[in-house]
Each structure stands twice: as structure tokens, then as C-alpha cells.
N, CA, C and O atoms as a DFTB+ gen file, in Angstrom:
564 C
 N C O
     1  1       3.991     -23.809     -49.658
     2  2       3.999     -24.471     -48.517
     3  2       3.368     -25.552     -47.301
     4  3       2.555     -25.417     -46.387
     5  1       4.381     -26.922     -47.925
     6  2       3.379     -27.199     -47.316
     7  2       2.888     -27.476     -45.752
     8  3       3.711     -27.924     -44.953
     9  1       1.414     -27.174     -45.305
    10  2       1.724     -27.123     -43.820
    11  2       1.144     -28.868     -43.483
    12  3       1.466     -29.343     -42.394
    13  1       0.302     -29.740     -44.461
    14  2      -0.624     -30.237     -44.079
    15  2       0.525     -31.954     -43.975
    16  3       1.557     -32.045     -44.639
    17  1       0.208     -32.686     -43.374
    18  2       0.626     -33.667     -42.356
    19  2       0.095     -34.282     -43.671
    20  3       1.081     -34.984     -43.895
    21  1      -0.383     -34.429     -44.266
    22  2       0.066     -35.559     -45.587
    23  2       0.787     -35.108     -46.506
    24  3       1.767     -35.769     -46.848
    25  1       0.437     -33.646     -47.255
    26  2       1.074     -33.312     -48.183
    27  2       2.321     -33.741     -47.730
    28  3       3.072     -34.254     -48.560
    29  1       2.739     -33.615     -46.408
    30  2       4.805     -33.056     -46.678
    31  2       4.812     -34.691     -47.128
    32  3       5.440     -35.112     -48.099
    33  1       3.960     -35.554     -46.195
    34  2       4.386     -36.950     -46.438
    35  2       4.782     -37.588     -47.850
    36  3       5.872     -38.111     -48.083
    37  1       3.793     -37.471     -48.696
    38  2       3.593     -36.993     -50.410
    39  2       4.783     -35.860     -50.806
    40  3       4.654     -34.670     -51.090
    41  1       5.125     -36.099     -50.779
    42  2       6.423     -34.989     -51.071
    43  2       7.643     -35.743     -50.464
    44  3       8.429     -36.266     -51.254
    45  1       7.854     -35.836     -49.194
    46  2       9.022     -36.689     -48.494
    47  2       8.963     -37.747     -49.251
    48  3      10.090     -38.080     -49.618
    49  1       7.664     -38.790     -49.858
    50  2       8.044     -39.879     -50.996
    51  2       8.364     -39.564     -51.995
    52  3       9.415     -40.131     -52.295
    53  1       7.845     -38.616     -53.090
    54  2       8.217     -38.404     -54.131
    55  2       9.600     -38.092     -54.513
    56  3      10.190     -38.390     -55.552
    57  1      10.239     -37.077     -52.921
    58  2      11.287     -37.134     -53.072
    59  2      12.838     -38.360     -53.492
    60  3      13.606     -38.681     -54.399
    61  1      12.373     -38.723     -51.583
    62  2      12.424     -40.359     -51.673
    63  2      12.395     -41.067     -53.056
    64  3      13.508     -41.459     -53.406
    65  1      11.161     -41.377     -54.113
    66  2      11.133     -42.199     -55.091
    67  2      11.841     -41.824     -56.600
    68  3      11.906     -42.586     -57.564
    69  1      12.430     -40.207     -56.506
    70  2      13.479     -40.499     -57.338
    71  2      14.518     -39.832     -56.432
    72  3      14.789     -38.677     -56.763
    73  1      14.857     -40.086     -55.864
    74  2      16.172     -40.459     -55.547
    75  2      16.646     -42.012     -55.237
    76  3      17.812     -42.377     -55.086
    77  1      15.492     -42.817     -55.179
    78  2      15.485     -43.989     -55.374
    79  2      14.446     -44.911     -55.470
    80  3      14.059     -45.453     -54.435
    81  1      13.969     -45.159     -56.455
    82  2      12.527     -45.246     -57.127
    83  2      12.738     -47.410     -56.573
    84  3      12.060     -47.654     -57.570
    85  1      12.884     -48.121     -56.275
    86  2      13.064     -49.591     -55.423
    87  2      12.362     -49.261     -54.046
    88  3      11.574     -50.094     -53.596
    89  1      12.582     -48.192     -53.411
    90  2      12.866     -48.079     -51.797
    91  2      11.154     -47.505     -51.483
    92  3      10.365     -46.967     -52.259
    93  1      11.050     -47.759     -50.486
    94  2       9.252     -47.457     -49.440
    95  2       9.240     -47.096     -48.381
    96  3       9.212     -47.608     -47.262
    97  1       9.270     -45.916     -48.893
    98  2       8.736     -44.976     -46.455
    99  2       7.707     -45.129     -46.167
   100  3       6.701     -44.648     -46.689
   101  1       7.829     -46.130     -44.899
   102  2       8.081     -46.998     -43.672
   103  2       6.726     -45.924     -42.863
   104  3       5.508     -46.008     -42.700
   105  1       7.668     -45.089     -42.574
   106  2       6.813     -44.066     -41.552
   107  2       7.560     -42.678     -41.812
   108  3       8.474     -42.773     -42.631
   109  1       7.359     -41.468     -41.301
   110  2       8.311     -40.747     -41.629
   111  2       7.645     -39.436     -41.070
   112  3       6.509     -39.261     -41.512
   113  1       8.160     -38.351     -40.080
   114  2       8.247     -37.707     -38.891
   115  2       9.223     -36.020     -39.651
   116  3      10.278     -36.134     -40.274
   117  1       8.523     -34.607     -39.376
   118  2       9.314     -33.743     -39.145
   119  2      10.380     -33.598     -37.871
   120  3      10.045     -34.481     -37.082
   121  1      10.834     -33.308     -37.653
   122  2      11.921     -33.425     -36.348
   123  2      12.678     -31.832     -36.975
   124  3      12.822     -31.328     -38.089
   125  1      13.013     -31.458     -35.615
   126  2      14.049     -29.861     -35.512
   127  2      14.996     -30.747     -34.440
   128  3      14.955     -31.572     -33.528
   129  1      15.846     -29.953     -35.241
   130  2      17.484     -30.558     -34.640
   131  2      17.983     -29.717     -33.917
   132  3      17.942     -28.571     -34.365
   133  1      18.720     -29.941     -32.379
   134  2      18.917     -28.154     -32.026
   135  2      18.536     -28.513     -30.128
   136  3      18.106     -29.508     -29.546
   137  1      18.867     -27.447     -29.770
   138  2      18.257     -27.534     -28.228
   139  2      16.733     -27.415     -28.228
   140  3      15.978     -27.556     -29.190
   141  1      16.479     -27.176     -27.168
   142  2      14.909     -26.680     -27.265
   143  2      14.117     -25.920     -27.835
   144  3      14.209     -24.747     -27.474
   145  1      13.056     -26.236     -28.911
   146  2      12.636     -25.450     -29.337
   147  2      11.908     -23.993     -28.496
   148  3      12.011     -22.886     -29.025
   149  1      11.479     -24.101     -27.701
   150  2      11.374     -23.205     -27.048
   151  2      12.011     -21.798     -25.911
   152  3      11.573     -20.739     -25.461
   153  1      13.374     -22.667     -25.836
   154  2      14.120     -22.133     -25.818
   155  2      15.055     -21.307     -27.239
   156  3      15.905     -20.562     -26.750
   157  1      15.071     -21.290     -28.106
   158  2      15.545     -21.409     -29.269
   159  2      14.407     -20.253     -29.771
   160  3      14.802     -19.259     -30.381
   161  1      12.704     -20.489     -29.417
   162  2      12.237     -19.741     -30.491
   163  2      12.515     -18.065     -29.441
   164  3      12.936     -17.130     -30.122
   165  1      12.251     -17.729     -27.716
   166  2      12.824     -16.945     -27.262
   167  2      14.116     -15.687     -27.400
   168  3      14.364     -14.660     -26.768
   169  1      14.756     -16.399     -28.588
   170  2      16.350     -16.514     -28.585
   171  2      15.645     -15.626     -30.344
   172  3      16.294     -15.095     -31.245
   173  1      14.947     -15.714     -30.277
   174  2      14.713     -15.422     -31.893
   175  2      15.127     -15.871     -32.780
   176  3      14.935     -17.060     -33.034
   177  1      16.087     -14.789     -33.832
   178  2      15.984     -15.496     -35.189
   179  2      17.639     -15.751     -34.723
   180  3      18.031     -16.708     -35.390
   181  1      19.043     -15.114     -33.589
   182  2      19.897     -15.678     -33.363
   183  2      19.143     -17.475     -32.908
   184  3      19.182     -18.431     -33.682
   185  1      18.682     -17.498     -31.858
   186  2      18.406     -18.798     -32.120
   187  2      17.814     -19.965     -32.697
   188  3      18.074     -21.025     -32.129
   189  1      17.144     -19.996     -33.609
   190  2      16.871     -19.812     -35.289
   191  2      17.739     -20.429     -35.849
   192  3      17.770     -21.522     -36.414
   193  1      18.928     -19.150     -35.535
   194  2      20.671     -20.060     -36.206
   195  2      20.710     -21.746     -35.284
   196  3      21.255     -22.378     -36.189
   197  1      20.572     -22.437     -34.543
   198  2      21.062     -23.919     -34.080
   199  2      20.407     -24.228     -33.776
   200  3      20.441     -24.851     -32.715
   201  1      18.873     -23.969     -34.719
   202  2      18.177     -25.286     -35.297
   203  2      18.690     -25.286     -36.451
   204  3      19.232     -24.429     -37.148
   205  1      18.326     -26.918     -36.621
   206  2      18.244     -27.599     -38.643
   207  2      16.996     -28.469     -38.839
   208  3      16.714     -29.156     -37.857
   209  1      16.154     -28.588     -39.954
   210  2      14.446     -29.335     -39.668
   211  2      14.753     -29.892     -40.693
   212  3      14.897     -29.434     -41.827
   213  1      14.900     -31.273     -40.164
   214  2      14.678     -32.537     -41.122
   215  2      13.211     -33.109     -41.283
   216  3      12.225     -32.587     -40.763
   217  1      13.192     -34.058     -41.938
   218  2      12.209     -34.843     -42.271
   219  2      12.983     -36.264     -42.092
   220  3      13.557     -36.529     -43.148
   221  1      13.227     -37.456     -40.913
   222  2      13.082     -38.253     -40.660
   223  2      12.245     -39.498     -41.272
   224  3      11.347     -39.978     -40.581
   225  1      12.554     -40.096     -42.712
   226  2      12.047     -41.180     -41.929
   227  2      12.361     -42.855     -42.670
   228  3      12.877     -42.866     -43.787
   229  1      12.013     -44.238     -41.969
   230  2      11.979     -45.446     -42.186
   231  2      11.034     -45.795     -43.216
   232  3       9.820     -45.883     -43.405
   233  1      12.317     -45.978     -43.889
   234  2      12.472     -46.973     -45.346
   235  2      12.199     -48.508     -45.540
   236  3      11.998     -49.158     -44.513
   237  1      12.171     -49.168     -46.774
   238  2      12.249     -50.444     -45.992
   239  2      13.278     -50.936     -46.509
   240  3      13.288     -52.112     -46.874
   241  1      14.942     -49.672     -46.713
   242  2      16.067     -50.117     -47.137
   243  2      17.002     -49.573     -46.251
   244  3      18.009     -50.193     -45.908
   245  1      16.668     -48.209     -45.779
   246  2      17.732     -47.164     -45.375
   247  2      16.246     -46.222     -43.834
   248  3      15.017     -46.279     -43.870
   249  1      16.970     -45.666     -42.995
   250  2      16.716     -44.078     -42.537
   251  2      17.228     -42.978     -42.979
   252  3      18.377     -42.601     -42.748
   253  1      16.263     -42.305     -43.753
   254  2      17.506     -41.394     -44.577
   255  2      16.362     -39.969     -43.571
   256  3      15.344     -40.038     -42.884
   257  1      17.125     -39.025     -43.948
   258  2      17.431     -37.925     -42.832
   259  2      17.660     -36.923     -44.491
   260  3      18.699     -36.887     -45.150
   261  1      16.092     -36.070     -44.879
   262  2      16.314     -34.720     -46.036
   263  2      16.257     -33.724     -44.894
   264  3      15.774     -34.039     -43.806
   265  1      16.694     -32.662     -45.116
   266  2      16.764     -31.692     -44.657
   267  2      15.768     -30.704     -45.201
   268  3      15.932     -30.249     -46.332
   269  1      14.809     -30.371     -44.504
   270  2      13.656     -29.372     -44.598
   271  2      13.959     -28.065     -45.158
   272  3      14.884     -27.518     -44.558
   273  1      13.321     -27.188     -46.411
   274  2      13.227     -26.346     -47.178
   275  2      12.882     -25.148     -45.528
   276  3      12.133     -25.705     -44.725
   277  1      13.147     -24.349     -45.284
   278  2      12.969     -23.538     -43.671
   279  2      11.675     -22.513     -44.313
   280  3      10.892     -21.865     -43.618
   281  1      11.700     -22.575     -45.954
   282  2      10.826     -21.158     -46.824
   283  2       9.523     -22.162     -47.026
   284  3       8.471     -22.197     -46.386
   285  1      10.149     -23.288     -48.593
   286  2       8.995     -23.874     -48.231
   287  2       7.870     -25.481     -47.387
   288  3       6.876     -26.147     -47.676
   289  1       8.906     -25.383     -46.271
   290  2       8.741     -27.163     -46.113
   291  2       8.284     -28.497     -46.580
   292  3       7.714     -29.470     -46.087
   293  1       8.867     -28.073     -47.967
   294  2       9.383     -28.844     -47.919
   295  2      11.353     -29.488     -48.248
   296  3      12.415     -28.893     -48.064
   297  1      11.011     -31.135     -48.865
   298  2      12.612     -32.174     -48.645
   299  2      13.467     -31.714     -49.531
   300  3      13.158     -31.471     -50.698
   301  1      14.703     -31.547     -49.002
   302  2      16.049     -30.857     -50.028
   303  2      16.846     -31.988     -50.297
   304  3      16.495     -33.040     -50.831
   305  1      17.850     -31.693     -49.914
   306  2      19.389     -33.559     -50.233
   307  2      18.859     -33.435     -49.286
   308  3      18.282     -32.679     -48.504
   309  1      19.554     -35.471     -49.780
   310  2      19.803     -36.316     -48.632
   311  2      20.338     -35.717     -47.377
   312  3      20.406     -34.510     -47.610
   313  1      20.654     -35.893     -46.452
   314  2      22.246     -35.371     -45.962
   315  2      22.033     -36.537     -45.150
   316  3      22.986     -36.236     -44.432
   317  1      21.488     -37.942     -44.470
   318  2      22.087     -39.440     -43.524
   319  2      20.967     -40.296     -44.466
   320  3      19.804     -39.895     -44.473
   321  1      21.457     -41.817     -45.479
   322  2      20.297     -42.659     -45.647
   323  2      21.671     -43.287     -44.493
   324  3      22.855     -43.059     -44.744
   325  1      21.226     -44.059     -43.288
   326  2      21.281     -44.802     -42.791
   327  2      21.319     -45.744     -43.062
   328  3      20.130     -46.022     -43.212
   329  1      22.127     -46.987     -43.375
   330  2      21.331     -48.864     -43.666
   331  2      21.436     -49.656     -42.460
   332  3      22.439     -50.004     -41.837
   333  1      19.811     -49.945     -42.184
   334  2      19.048     -50.493     -41.195
   335  2      19.561     -51.413     -39.903
   336  3      19.171     -51.187     -38.758
   337  1      20.330     -52.300     -40.187
   338  2      21.883     -52.128     -39.364
   339  2      21.797     -52.134     -38.716
   340  3      21.306     -52.708     -37.745
   341  1      22.877     -50.590     -39.418
   342  2      23.330     -49.804     -37.975
   343  2      22.449     -48.558     -37.345
   344  3      22.931     -47.724     -36.578
   345  1      20.966     -48.570     -37.831
   346  2      20.362     -47.506     -37.136
   347  2      19.743     -48.356     -35.918
   348  3      19.553     -47.853     -34.811
   349  1      19.518     -49.371     -36.157
   350  2      18.606     -49.409     -34.470
   351  2      19.817     -49.130     -33.387
   352  3      21.046     -49.064     -33.390
   353  1      18.516     -48.984     -32.284
   354  2      20.020     -48.641     -31.176
   355  2      20.254     -47.464     -31.275
   356  3      20.820     -46.918     -30.328
   357  1      19.813     -46.512     -32.725
   358  2      20.489     -45.153     -32.831
   359  2      19.077     -43.734     -31.428
   360  3      18.806     -42.567     -31.146
   361  1      18.769     -45.150     -31.146
   362  2      17.493     -43.709     -30.066
   363  2      17.460     -43.485     -28.649
   364  3      17.566     -44.577     -28.090
   365  1      17.401     -42.935     -28.167
   366  2      18.267     -43.215     -26.869
   367  2      16.582     -41.547     -26.478
   368  3      15.868     -40.877     -27.224
   369  1      16.814     -41.691     -24.452
   370  2      15.970     -40.347     -24.639
   371  2      15.231     -39.963     -24.934
   372  3      15.046     -38.761     -25.126
   373  1      14.133     -41.286     -25.171
   374  2      12.786     -40.471     -25.553
   375  2      11.953     -39.620     -24.538
   376  3      11.843     -39.960     -23.360
   377  1      11.418     -38.581     -25.015
   378  2      10.955     -37.589     -24.044
   379  2       9.033     -37.201     -24.604
   380  3       8.647     -36.420     -25.473
   381  1       8.242     -38.084     -23.709
   382  2       6.653     -37.247     -24.703
   383  2       6.228     -36.213     -23.588
   384  3       5.676     -36.430     -22.509
   385  1       6.619     -35.097     -24.122
   386  2       5.434     -33.695     -23.510
   387  2       4.087     -33.053     -24.025
   388  3       3.229     -33.927     -23.909
   389  1       3.861     -32.582     -24.238
   390  2       2.265     -32.313     -24.240
   391  2       2.869     -30.942     -25.951
   392  3       2.559     -31.006     -27.141
   393  1       3.373     -30.372     -25.524
   394  2       3.157     -29.982     -27.274
   395  2       4.573     -30.603     -28.389
   396  3       4.540     -31.202     -29.465
   397  1       6.114     -29.962     -27.235
   398  2       7.258     -30.395     -28.594
   399  2       7.901     -31.876     -27.575
   400  3       8.312     -31.735     -26.423
   401  1       7.874     -32.695     -28.020
   402  2       8.667     -34.364     -27.884
   403  2       9.474     -34.574     -27.968
   404  3       9.295     -34.688     -29.181
   405  1      10.754     -34.873     -27.830
   406  2      12.222     -35.131     -28.605
   407  2      12.336     -36.517     -27.830
   408  3      11.821     -37.392     -27.135
   409  1      13.267     -36.079     -28.412
   410  2      14.668     -37.580     -29.009
   411  2      15.772     -37.759     -28.730
   412  3      16.168     -36.683     -28.281
   413  1      16.749     -38.636     -28.705
   414  2      18.103     -38.210     -29.092
   415  2      18.576     -38.897     -29.926
   416  3      18.235     -39.984     -29.460
   417  1      19.379     -39.255     -31.271
   418  2      19.380     -39.722     -32.270
   419  2      21.283     -39.751     -32.343
   420  3      21.919     -38.735     -32.062
   421  1      22.014     -41.129     -32.777
   422  2      23.032     -41.047     -32.768
   423  2      23.112     -40.875     -34.556
   424  3      22.945     -41.817     -35.331
   425  1      23.392     -39.518     -34.946
   426  2      24.615     -39.989     -35.791
   427  2      25.284     -40.395     -36.539
   428  3      25.930     -41.217     -35.888
   429  1      25.742     -40.432     -37.819
   430  2      26.564     -40.940     -38.270
   431  2      28.009     -39.402     -38.433
   432  3      27.724     -38.562     -39.286
   433  1      29.180     -39.201     -37.755
   434  2      29.568     -38.659     -38.036
   435  2      30.033     -37.498     -36.659
   436  3      31.032     -36.812     -36.441
   437  1      28.525     -37.763     -35.823
   438  2      28.408     -37.334     -34.146
   439  2      28.754     -37.821     -33.183
   440  3      28.446     -38.922     -32.725
   441  1      29.527     -36.931     -32.726
   442  2      30.633     -37.327     -31.397
   443  2      29.184     -37.772     -30.484
   444  3      29.314     -38.877     -29.958
   445  1      28.134     -37.242     -30.274
   446  2      27.003     -37.577     -29.651
   447  2      26.262     -37.403     -30.214
   448  3      26.329     -37.040     -31.388
   449  1      24.688     -37.718     -29.193
   450  2      23.200     -38.144     -29.926
   451  2      23.138     -36.514     -30.757
   452  3      23.941     -35.598     -30.936
   453  1      22.678     -36.602     -30.872
   454  2      21.669     -34.947     -32.162
   455  2      20.183     -34.857     -31.194
   456  3      19.887     -36.014     -30.892
   457  1      19.193     -33.890     -30.633
   458  2      18.574     -33.603     -30.030
   459  2      17.122     -33.945     -31.202
   460  3      17.223     -32.927     -31.888
   461  1      16.699     -34.213     -31.413
   462  2      15.296     -34.124     -32.227
   463  2      13.965     -34.514     -31.332
   464  3      12.846     -34.482     -31.844
   465  1      13.655     -32.000     -32.494
   466  2      12.325     -32.324     -31.499
   467  2      11.368     -32.258     -32.035
   468  3      11.149     -31.433     -32.922
   469  1      10.317     -33.367     -31.511
   470  2       8.816     -32.925     -32.293
   471  2       7.854     -32.594     -32.139
   472  3       7.765     -32.357     -30.934
   473  1       6.593     -32.312     -32.807
   474  2       5.535     -31.324     -33.090
   475  2       4.392     -32.668     -32.833
   476  3       4.321     -33.725     -33.460
   477  1       3.613     -32.215     -31.754
   478  2       2.820     -33.302     -31.735
   479  2       1.463     -33.470     -32.110
   480  3       0.548     -33.885     -31.398
   481  1       1.386     -32.865     -34.096
   482  2       0.590     -33.369     -34.286
   483  2       2.078     -34.184     -35.118
   484  3       1.930     -33.926     -36.313
   485  1       3.184     -34.896     -34.965
   486  2       4.055     -35.910     -35.673
   487  2       4.016     -37.393     -34.587
   488  3       4.375     -38.570     -34.591
   489  1       3.580     -36.764     -34.042
   490  2       3.805     -37.719     -32.228
   491  2       3.325     -39.202     -31.781
   492  3       3.408     -39.811     -30.714
   493  1       2.573     -39.650     -33.555
   494  2       1.547     -41.295     -32.938
   495  2       3.386     -41.207     -34.178
   496  3       4.199     -41.994     -33.692
   497  1       3.915     -40.547     -35.329
   498  2       4.681     -41.719     -36.168
   499  2       5.930     -41.447     -35.475
   500  3       6.874     -41.671     -36.232
   501  1       6.398     -40.942     -34.013
   502  2       8.032     -40.780     -33.622
   503  2       7.945     -41.881     -32.757
   504  3       8.735     -42.747     -32.382
   505  1       6.707     -41.596     -32.531
   506  2       5.849     -43.524     -31.650
   507  2       7.408     -44.696     -31.978
   508  3       8.503     -45.054     -31.543
   509  1       5.824     -44.950     -33.712
   510  2       6.988     -45.832     -34.644
   511  2       7.630     -45.703     -35.296
   512  3       7.682     -46.455     -36.269
   513  1       8.323     -44.866     -35.161
   514  2      10.048     -44.324     -35.635
   515  2      10.772     -44.845     -34.734
   516  3      11.661     -45.667     -34.957
   517  1      10.419     -44.367     -33.521
   518  2      11.466     -45.359     -32.442
   519  2      11.016     -46.528     -32.330
   520  3      11.879     -47.406     -32.321
   521  1       9.790     -46.902     -32.226
   522  2       9.979     -48.090     -31.828
   523  2      10.425     -49.388     -33.420
   524  3      10.733     -50.565     -33.234
   525  1      10.349     -48.858     -34.533
   526  2      10.691     -49.058     -35.670
   527  2      12.556     -49.348     -35.464
   528  3      13.158     -50.303     -35.956
   529  1      13.207     -48.191     -34.579
   530  2      14.829     -47.610     -34.958
   531  2      15.421     -48.693     -33.918
   532  3      16.470     -49.294     -34.150
   533  1      14.380     -48.957     -32.337
   534  2      14.105     -49.796     -31.141
   535  2      14.600     -51.129     -31.903
   536  3      15.316     -51.731     -31.103
   537  1      14.544     -51.592     -32.694
   538  2      14.801     -53.210     -33.147
   539  2      13.088     -53.127     -33.220
   540  3      12.577     -53.484     -34.281
   541  1      12.366     -52.751     -32.326
   542  2      10.846     -52.996     -31.924
   543  2       9.573     -53.483     -32.984
   544  3       8.866     -52.594     -33.459
   545  1       9.273     -55.085     -33.378
   546  2       8.623     -55.271     -34.927
   547  2       7.300     -54.344     -34.479
   548  3       6.719     -54.290     -33.395
   549  1       7.041     -53.600     -35.798
   550  2       5.891     -53.295     -35.340
   551  2       5.095     -54.501     -36.210
   552  3       5.473     -55.396     -36.966
   553  1       3.256     -53.858     -35.489
   554  2       2.351     -54.660     -35.887
   555  2       1.487     -54.510     -36.843
   556  3       0.830     -53.473     -36.749
   557  1       1.202     -55.332     -37.934
   558  2       0.729     -55.382     -39.390
   559  2      -0.454     -54.854     -39.131
   560  3      -1.174     -55.312     -38.244
   561  1      -0.847     -53.659     -40.002
   562  2      -1.902     -53.474     -40.425
   563  2      -3.381     -53.724     -41.452
   564  3      -4.346     -52.968     -41.339
């Protein structure tokens, strides 16, 4: 089971390379889609049924959402690949908190934006994703 952030990022990059060898990831985060993680944790297994785990990756060619395995924490199938022109402006309601931050993302085929909960270990990457999806250029490193 991948726990280290660097290992997770390598696994997602490998899954992306397998799907599209010409694409390169810019930033990856792990997000939990659904209601408040705190509330769902209090409901136990029933609450977990309302959560979906994703890896959100901004690449040079698209914004890719992989479903994440609950058991191994590895990327599974790609559920969304959003072209950059359509991805800009899809993020709203960014809320930074001490442990779990969140933002809402409009996903293709959904009527309303989906709440994405992000743990604090991914907060810096979340800030990058949000700024990229809001059309703000990243400074050169």
C-alpha cells in the first residue's frame, strides 16, 4: 500500500504514461469526493459508501482523474480526462482548513460541482491545482 506522497506520485505518473506516453504530469493530488470527511467518518462503513477516492492530476495535455483503490491506494481506471480549455474555471469554493481542505470541481456529466476534500499533506499541491484550473500561470522553477 502506497503511503508516501512521492511513491503515490510515481504510481500515478506511471499510470498516466501507460495511458498516454506523450503526456507528462505537472501536479498530482489525492482527493476524497463527497460530503465532509469528518461527518462520513462518524458514520463508519455506511459513511464510507458515500465517498469516492481520486487522484487529480494536471498534465501538459489534460486534467485527469483516476479512481483510487481503497485497499492499495493505487491509481485504477481513468474516469475523467478534461481538456485544458474546458478545465479552466471548473474549481470554486476553495476552503483551506487545518487538516482537511476542500474545493468544488465541476465534473463532466454532473449537474452540480463535486466537493473534493484534500488532506493537509497535499495542501501545497492543491494550491497549485487550484491556481492552474483558475487560469493563473505558475512561476517557473
